[in-house]
Short mmCIF file of C-alpha atoms in Angstrom, two decimals:
data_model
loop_
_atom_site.label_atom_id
_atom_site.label_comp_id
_atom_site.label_asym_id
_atom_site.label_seq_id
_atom_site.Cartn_x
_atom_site.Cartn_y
_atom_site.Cartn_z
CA UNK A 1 110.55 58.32 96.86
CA UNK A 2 111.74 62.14 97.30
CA UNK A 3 109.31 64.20 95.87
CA UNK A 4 109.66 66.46 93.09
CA UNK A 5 109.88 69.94 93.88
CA UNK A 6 107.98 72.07 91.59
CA UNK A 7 107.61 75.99 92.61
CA UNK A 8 103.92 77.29 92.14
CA UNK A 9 103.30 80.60 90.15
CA UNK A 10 104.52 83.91 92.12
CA UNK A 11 102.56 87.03 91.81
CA UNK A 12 105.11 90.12 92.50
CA UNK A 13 103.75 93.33 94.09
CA UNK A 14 106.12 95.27 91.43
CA UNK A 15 107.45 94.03 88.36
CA UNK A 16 111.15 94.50 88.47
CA UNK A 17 114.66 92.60 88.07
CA UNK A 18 114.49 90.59 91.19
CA UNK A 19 112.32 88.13 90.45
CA UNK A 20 114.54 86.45 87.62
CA UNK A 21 115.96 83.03 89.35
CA UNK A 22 112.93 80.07 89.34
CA UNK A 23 115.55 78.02 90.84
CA UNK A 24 114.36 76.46 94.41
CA UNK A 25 115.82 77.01 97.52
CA UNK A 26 113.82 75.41 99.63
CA UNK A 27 110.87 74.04 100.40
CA UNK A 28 108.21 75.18 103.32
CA UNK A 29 107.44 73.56 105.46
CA UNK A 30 110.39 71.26 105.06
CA UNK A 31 110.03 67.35 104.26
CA UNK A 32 107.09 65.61 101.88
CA UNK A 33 105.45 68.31 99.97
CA UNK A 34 101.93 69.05 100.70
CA UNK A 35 99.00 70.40 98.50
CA UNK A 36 99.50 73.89 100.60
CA UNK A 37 103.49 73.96 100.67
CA UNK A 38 105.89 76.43 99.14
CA UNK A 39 108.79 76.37 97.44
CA UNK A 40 111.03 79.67 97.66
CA UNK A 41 113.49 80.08 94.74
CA UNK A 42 116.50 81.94 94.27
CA UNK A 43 113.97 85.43 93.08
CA UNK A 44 112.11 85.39 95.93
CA UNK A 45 114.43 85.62 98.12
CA UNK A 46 116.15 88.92 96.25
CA UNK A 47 113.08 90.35 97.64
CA UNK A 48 114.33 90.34 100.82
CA UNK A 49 117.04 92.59 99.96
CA UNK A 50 116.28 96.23 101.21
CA UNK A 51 114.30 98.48 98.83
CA UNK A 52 112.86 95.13 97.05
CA UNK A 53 108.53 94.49 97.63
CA UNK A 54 107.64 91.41 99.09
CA UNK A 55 105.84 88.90 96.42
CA UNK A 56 103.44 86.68 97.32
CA UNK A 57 105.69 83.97 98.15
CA UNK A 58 107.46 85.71 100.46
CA UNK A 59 104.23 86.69 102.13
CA UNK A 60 102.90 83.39 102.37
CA UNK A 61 105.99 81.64 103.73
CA UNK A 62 106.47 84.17 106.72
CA UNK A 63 102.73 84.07 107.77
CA UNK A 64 102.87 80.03 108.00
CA UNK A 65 105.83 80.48 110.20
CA UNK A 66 104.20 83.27 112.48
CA UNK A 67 101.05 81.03 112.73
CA UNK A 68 102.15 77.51 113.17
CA UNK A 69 105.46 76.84 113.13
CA UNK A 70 106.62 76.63 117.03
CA UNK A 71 110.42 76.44 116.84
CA UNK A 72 111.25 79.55 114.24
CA UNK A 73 108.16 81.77 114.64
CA UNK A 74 108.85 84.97 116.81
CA UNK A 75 105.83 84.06 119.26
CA UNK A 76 106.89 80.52 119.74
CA UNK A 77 108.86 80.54 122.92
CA UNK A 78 105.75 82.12 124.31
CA UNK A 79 103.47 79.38 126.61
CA UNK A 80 99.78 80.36 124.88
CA UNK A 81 101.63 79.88 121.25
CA UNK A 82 99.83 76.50 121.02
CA UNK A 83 96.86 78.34 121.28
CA UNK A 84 97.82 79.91 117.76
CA UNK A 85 97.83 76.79 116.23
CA UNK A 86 94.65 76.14 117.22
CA UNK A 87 92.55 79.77 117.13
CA UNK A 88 94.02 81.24 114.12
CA UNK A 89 93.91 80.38 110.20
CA UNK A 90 95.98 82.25 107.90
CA UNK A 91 95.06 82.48 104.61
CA UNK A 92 96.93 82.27 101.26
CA UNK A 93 97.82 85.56 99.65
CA UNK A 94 95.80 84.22 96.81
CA UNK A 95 92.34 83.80 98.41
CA UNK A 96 91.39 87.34 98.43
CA UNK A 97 92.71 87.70 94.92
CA UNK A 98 90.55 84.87 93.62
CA UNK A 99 87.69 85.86 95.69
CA UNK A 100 86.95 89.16 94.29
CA UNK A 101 88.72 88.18 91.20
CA UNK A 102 85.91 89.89 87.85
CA UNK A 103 83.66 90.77 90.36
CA UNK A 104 84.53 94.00 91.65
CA UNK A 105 81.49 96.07 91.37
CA UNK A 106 77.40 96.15 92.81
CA UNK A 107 75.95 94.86 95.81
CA UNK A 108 76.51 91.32 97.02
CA UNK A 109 73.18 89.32 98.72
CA UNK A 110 73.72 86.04 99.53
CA UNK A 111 72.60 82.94 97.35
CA UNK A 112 72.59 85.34 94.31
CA UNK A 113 75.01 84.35 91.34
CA UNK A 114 77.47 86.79 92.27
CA UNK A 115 77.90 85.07 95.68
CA UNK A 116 78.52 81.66 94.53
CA UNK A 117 80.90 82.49 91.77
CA UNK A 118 82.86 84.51 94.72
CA UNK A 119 82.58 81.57 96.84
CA UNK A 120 82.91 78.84 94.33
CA UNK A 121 86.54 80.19 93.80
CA UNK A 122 87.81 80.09 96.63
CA UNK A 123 86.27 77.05 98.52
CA UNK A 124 89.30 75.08 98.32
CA UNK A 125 91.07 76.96 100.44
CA UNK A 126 88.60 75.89 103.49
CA UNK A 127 88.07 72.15 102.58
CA UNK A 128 90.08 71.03 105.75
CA UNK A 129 89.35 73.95 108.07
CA UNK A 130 85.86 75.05 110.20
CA UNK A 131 86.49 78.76 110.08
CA UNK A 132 84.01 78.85 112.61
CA UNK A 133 85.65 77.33 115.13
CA UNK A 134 88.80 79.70 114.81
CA UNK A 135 89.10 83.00 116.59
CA UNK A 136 91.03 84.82 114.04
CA UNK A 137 91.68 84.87 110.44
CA UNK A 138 94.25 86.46 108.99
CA UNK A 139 93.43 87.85 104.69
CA UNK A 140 96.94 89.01 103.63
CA UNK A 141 95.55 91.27 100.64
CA UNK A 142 97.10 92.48 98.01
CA UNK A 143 95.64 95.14 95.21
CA UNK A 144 97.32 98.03 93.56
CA UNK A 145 101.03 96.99 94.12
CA UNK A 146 100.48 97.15 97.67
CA UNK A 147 100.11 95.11 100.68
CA UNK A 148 97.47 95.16 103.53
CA UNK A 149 95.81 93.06 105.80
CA UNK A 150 92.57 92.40 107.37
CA UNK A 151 91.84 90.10 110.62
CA UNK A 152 88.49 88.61 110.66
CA UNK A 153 87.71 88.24 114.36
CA UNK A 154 85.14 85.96 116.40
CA UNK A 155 83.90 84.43 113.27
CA UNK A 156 81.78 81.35 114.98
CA UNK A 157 80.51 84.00 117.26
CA UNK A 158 79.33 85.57 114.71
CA UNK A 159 77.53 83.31 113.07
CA UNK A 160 75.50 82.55 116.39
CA UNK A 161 74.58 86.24 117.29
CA UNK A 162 73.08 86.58 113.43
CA UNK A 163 71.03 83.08 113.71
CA UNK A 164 69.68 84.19 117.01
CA UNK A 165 69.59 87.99 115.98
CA UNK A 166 67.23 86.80 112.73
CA UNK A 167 64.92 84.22 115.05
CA UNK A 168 64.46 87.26 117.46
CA UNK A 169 63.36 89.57 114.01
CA UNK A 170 60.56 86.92 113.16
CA UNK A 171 59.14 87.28 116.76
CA UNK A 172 56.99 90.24 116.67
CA UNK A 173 57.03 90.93 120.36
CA UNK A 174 61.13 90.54 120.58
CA UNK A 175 63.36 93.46 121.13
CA UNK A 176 67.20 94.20 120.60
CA UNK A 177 69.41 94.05 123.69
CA UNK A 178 70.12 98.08 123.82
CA UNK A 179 73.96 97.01 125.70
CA UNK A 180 74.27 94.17 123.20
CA UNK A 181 77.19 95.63 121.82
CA UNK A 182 79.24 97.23 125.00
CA UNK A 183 79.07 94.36 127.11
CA UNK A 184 80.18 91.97 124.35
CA UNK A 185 83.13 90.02 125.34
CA UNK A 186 83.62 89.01 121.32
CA UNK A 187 82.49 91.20 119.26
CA UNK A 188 82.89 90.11 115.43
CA UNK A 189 84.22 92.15 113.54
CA UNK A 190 86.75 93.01 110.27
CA UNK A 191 90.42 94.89 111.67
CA UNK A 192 91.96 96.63 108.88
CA UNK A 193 95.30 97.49 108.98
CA UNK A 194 97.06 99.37 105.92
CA UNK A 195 100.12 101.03 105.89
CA UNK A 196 99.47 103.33 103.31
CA UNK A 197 95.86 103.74 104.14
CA UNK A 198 95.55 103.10 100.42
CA UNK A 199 93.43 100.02 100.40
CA UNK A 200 89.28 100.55 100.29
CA UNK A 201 88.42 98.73 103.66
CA UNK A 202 85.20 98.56 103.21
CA UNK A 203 85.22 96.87 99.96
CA UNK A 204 87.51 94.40 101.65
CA UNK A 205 84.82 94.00 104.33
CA UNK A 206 82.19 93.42 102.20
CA UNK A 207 83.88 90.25 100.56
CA UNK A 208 84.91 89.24 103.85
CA UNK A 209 80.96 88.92 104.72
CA UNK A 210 79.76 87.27 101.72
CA UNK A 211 82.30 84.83 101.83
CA UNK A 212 81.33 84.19 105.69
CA UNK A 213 77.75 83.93 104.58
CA UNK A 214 78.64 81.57 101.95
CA UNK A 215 81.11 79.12 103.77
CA UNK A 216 78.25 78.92 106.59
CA UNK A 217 75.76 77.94 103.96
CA UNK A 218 78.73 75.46 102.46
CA UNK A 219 80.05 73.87 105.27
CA UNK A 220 77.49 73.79 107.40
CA UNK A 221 74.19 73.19 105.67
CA UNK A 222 72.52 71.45 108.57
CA UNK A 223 71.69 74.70 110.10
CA UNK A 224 70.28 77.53 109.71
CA UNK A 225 71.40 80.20 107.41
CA UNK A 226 71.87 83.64 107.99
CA UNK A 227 72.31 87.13 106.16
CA UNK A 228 74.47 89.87 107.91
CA UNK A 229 72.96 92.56 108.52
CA UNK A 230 74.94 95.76 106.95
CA UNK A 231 75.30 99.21 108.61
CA UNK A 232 72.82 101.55 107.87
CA UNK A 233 73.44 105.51 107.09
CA UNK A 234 70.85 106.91 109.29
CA UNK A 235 72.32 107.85 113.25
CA UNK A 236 70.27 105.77 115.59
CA UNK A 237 70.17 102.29 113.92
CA UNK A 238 71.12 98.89 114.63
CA UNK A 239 74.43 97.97 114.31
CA UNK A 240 76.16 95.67 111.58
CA UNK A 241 76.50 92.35 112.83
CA UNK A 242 80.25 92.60 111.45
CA UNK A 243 81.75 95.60 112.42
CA UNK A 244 84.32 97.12 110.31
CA UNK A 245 87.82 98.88 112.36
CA UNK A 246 90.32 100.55 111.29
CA UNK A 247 92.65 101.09 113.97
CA UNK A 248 95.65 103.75 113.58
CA UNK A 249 98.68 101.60 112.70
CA UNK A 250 102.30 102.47 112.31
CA UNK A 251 102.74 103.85 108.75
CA UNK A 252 105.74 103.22 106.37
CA UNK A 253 108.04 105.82 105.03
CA UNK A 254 109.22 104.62 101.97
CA UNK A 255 107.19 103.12 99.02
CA UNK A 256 108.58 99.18 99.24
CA UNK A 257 108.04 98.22 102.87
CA UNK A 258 104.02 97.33 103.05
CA UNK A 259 104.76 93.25 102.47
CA UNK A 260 106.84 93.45 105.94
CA UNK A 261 104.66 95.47 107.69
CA UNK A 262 101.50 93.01 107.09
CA UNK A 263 103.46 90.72 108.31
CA UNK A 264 104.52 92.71 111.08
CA UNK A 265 100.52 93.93 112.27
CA UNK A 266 99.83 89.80 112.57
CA UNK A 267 102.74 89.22 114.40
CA UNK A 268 101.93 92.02 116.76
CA UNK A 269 98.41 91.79 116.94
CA UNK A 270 98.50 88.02 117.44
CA UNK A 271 100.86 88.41 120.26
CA UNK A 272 98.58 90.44 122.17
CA UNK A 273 95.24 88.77 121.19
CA UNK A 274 96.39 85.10 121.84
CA UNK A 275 100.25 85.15 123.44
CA UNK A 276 101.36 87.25 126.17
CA UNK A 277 97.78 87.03 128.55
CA UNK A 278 95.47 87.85 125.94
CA UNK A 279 95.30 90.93 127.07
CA UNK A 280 94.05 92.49 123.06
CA UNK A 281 89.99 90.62 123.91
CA UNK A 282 88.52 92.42 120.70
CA UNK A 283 85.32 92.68 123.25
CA UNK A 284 82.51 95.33 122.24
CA UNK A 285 84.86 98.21 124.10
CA UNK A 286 87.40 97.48 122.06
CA UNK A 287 85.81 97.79 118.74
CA UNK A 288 83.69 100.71 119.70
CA UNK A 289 86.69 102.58 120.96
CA UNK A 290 88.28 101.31 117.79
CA UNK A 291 91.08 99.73 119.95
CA UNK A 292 91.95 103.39 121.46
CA UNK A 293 92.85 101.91 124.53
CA UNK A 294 95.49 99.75 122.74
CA UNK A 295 97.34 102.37 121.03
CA UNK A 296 98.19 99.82 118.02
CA UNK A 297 100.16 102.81 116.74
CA UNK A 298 102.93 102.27 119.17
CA UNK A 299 103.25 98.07 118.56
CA UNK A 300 106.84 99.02 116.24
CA UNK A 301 108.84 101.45 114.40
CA UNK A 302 111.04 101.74 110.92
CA UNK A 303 113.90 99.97 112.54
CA UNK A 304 112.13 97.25 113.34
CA UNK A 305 110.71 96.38 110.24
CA UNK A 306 114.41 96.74 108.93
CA UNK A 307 115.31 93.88 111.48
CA UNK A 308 112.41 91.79 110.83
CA UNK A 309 113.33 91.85 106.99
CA UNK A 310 116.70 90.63 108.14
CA UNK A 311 115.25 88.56 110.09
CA UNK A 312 113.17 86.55 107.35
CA UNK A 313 116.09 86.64 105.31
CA UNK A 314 118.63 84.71 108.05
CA UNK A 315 115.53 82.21 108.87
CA UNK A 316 115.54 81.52 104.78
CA UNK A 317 119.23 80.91 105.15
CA UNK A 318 119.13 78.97 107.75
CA UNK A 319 116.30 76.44 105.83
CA UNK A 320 118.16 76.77 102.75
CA UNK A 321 120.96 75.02 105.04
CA UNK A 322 118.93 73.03 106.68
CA UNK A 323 118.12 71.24 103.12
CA UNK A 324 121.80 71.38 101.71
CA UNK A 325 122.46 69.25 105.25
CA UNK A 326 119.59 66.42 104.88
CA UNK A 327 120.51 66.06 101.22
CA UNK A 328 123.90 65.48 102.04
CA UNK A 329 122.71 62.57 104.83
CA UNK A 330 120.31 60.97 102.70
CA UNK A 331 123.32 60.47 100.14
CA UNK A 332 125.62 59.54 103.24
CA UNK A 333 123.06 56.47 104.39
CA UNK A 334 122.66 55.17 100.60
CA UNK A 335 126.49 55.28 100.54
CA UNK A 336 126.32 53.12 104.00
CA UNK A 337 123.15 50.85 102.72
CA UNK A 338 124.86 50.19 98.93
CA UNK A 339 127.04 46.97 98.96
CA UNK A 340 131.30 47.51 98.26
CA UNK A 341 132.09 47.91 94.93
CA UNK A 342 133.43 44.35 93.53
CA UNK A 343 131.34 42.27 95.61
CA UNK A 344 129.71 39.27 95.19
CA UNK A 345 125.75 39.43 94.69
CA UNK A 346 123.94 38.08 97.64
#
């Protein structure tokens, strides 16, 4: 049997007059629903009009399609695109929300109260994916009425340079590698990129870590755990284990565009740090440069966020199609399958 299509809860980045219509449009991804799927109503999709924020919805939906889905993302007819699927996990608008969500102030060590609350709301999210074993994540954030986003980058690596950086601290005799950091061909770290440079990134780091610390505690409890080591104030000391960038990004003009251009720094980031060569490694030079030699500044201007808004809003047409057209072929084979009218029973 067809299942029911029930849209979950938006969250708008404005309150306004286009977000009105609850009735669905469309599901995504099309077919059987799934615990993680969306259904885009007749509101949302006002918010693709120009001068209209992105919701939550709208946010969600696109990001999926970037990430995973091979025939209508942008990076799809590339040949590493596979390798999206498999590196990177995007998560739901909502995580960071719920992750932070009453706990906003003080210091955050891990195993305290604090920490499992944080992590304790958002551990769903996770229950079918090793975060350790991607590359990237992708934390769509959303605070203030504004959008931003933050890449979490060489997470499993990560994890294995703190275990081996805290069995190396218990051995008296053991000293850091002083090039540790240059010649690293992953270096982990948080990428920030705002469009408003109104979001605090370090706060946004810090949740980042203790949920990292956390999940490795959660999901894999057979090994060792580990505490990431912060930055320090004083010039001369060791480096955090997750490094926090914030490269210069393309900046919007107007005050309703910051929904589109998240979407538009994963797009472009993950097309050079997975599609396209890899040639965007995210290596110790990279993040001590912070990405200088990538000029992230220069990935896309004004017009094309114009286009990709038009663009989202043709690909929503297009499913929104796609639906009216199976509907009408499901009724078309129980039309075939039901017996003449009149005749005999069987």
């Amino acid at each position: 049997p067809a299942t029911k299509e029930r849209p979950r809860r938006t969250r708008a980045t404005r309150a306004g007059p286009a977000e009105t219509d609850p009735t669905p449009v469309f599901q995504y991804p099309p077919g059987v629903a799934a615990s993680d799927s969306i259904v885009v109503t007749r509101g949302d999709l006002r918010r693709l009009e120009p001068d209209e924020f992105l919701n939550d919805n709208l946010v969600d939906f696109y990001l999926k399609v970037i990430v995973a889905d091979a025939r209508r993302s942008p990076l799809g007819e590339d040949p590493a695109f596979g390798d999206v699927a498999r590196d990177v996990h995007a998560f739901s608008s909502h995580f960071f929300t719920k992750l932070r969500e009453g706990d906003s102030r003080g210091k955050l060590k891990p195993d305290s109260e604090k920490a499992q609350r944080a992590h304790a709301r958002v551990e769903r999210w996770t229950r079918g994916v090793d975060v350790f074993a991607k590359k990237f994540l992708l934390v769509p954030v959303v605070e203030d009425l504004h959008w931003s986003l933050a890449i979490v980058c060489h997470p499993g690596e990560l994890a294995k340079r703190a275990v081996a950086r805290e069995r190396r601290e218990l051995d008296v005799g053991a000293t850091e590698d002083e090039d540790e950091d240059e010649d690293c061909p992953a270096r982990p770290c948080v990428i920030h990129m705002d469009s408003l440079r109104m979001h605090s990134a370090k706060k946004i780091e810090k949740w980042l870590r203790c949920f990292l610390e956390m999940e490795w505690r959660k999901r894999h409890s057979d090994e060792e755990p580990f505490t990431l080591r912060e930055r320090t104030a004083r010039a001369g000391g060791p480096p955090a284990d997750l490094l926090l960038a914030m490269p210069k990004v393309p900046q919007q003009t107007n005050s309703c565009d910051c929904g589109v251009y998240t979407l538009r720094y994963g797009q472009e980031f993950l097309a050079r740090a997975v599609c396209r060569g890899a040639r965007l490694a995210v290596d110790g030079r990279d993040v001590s440069l912070c990405f200088r030699d990538h000029d992230f500044e220069a990935w896309f201007t004004g017009r094309d966020i114009a286009e990709m808004r038009r663009d989202i809003k043709k690909l929503a047409a297009d499913l929104e199609l796609e639906k009216i057209r199976a509907a009408y072929r499901r009724e078309q084979a129980e039309d075939a399958a039901a017996p003449p009218a009149g005749a005999a029973p069987p």
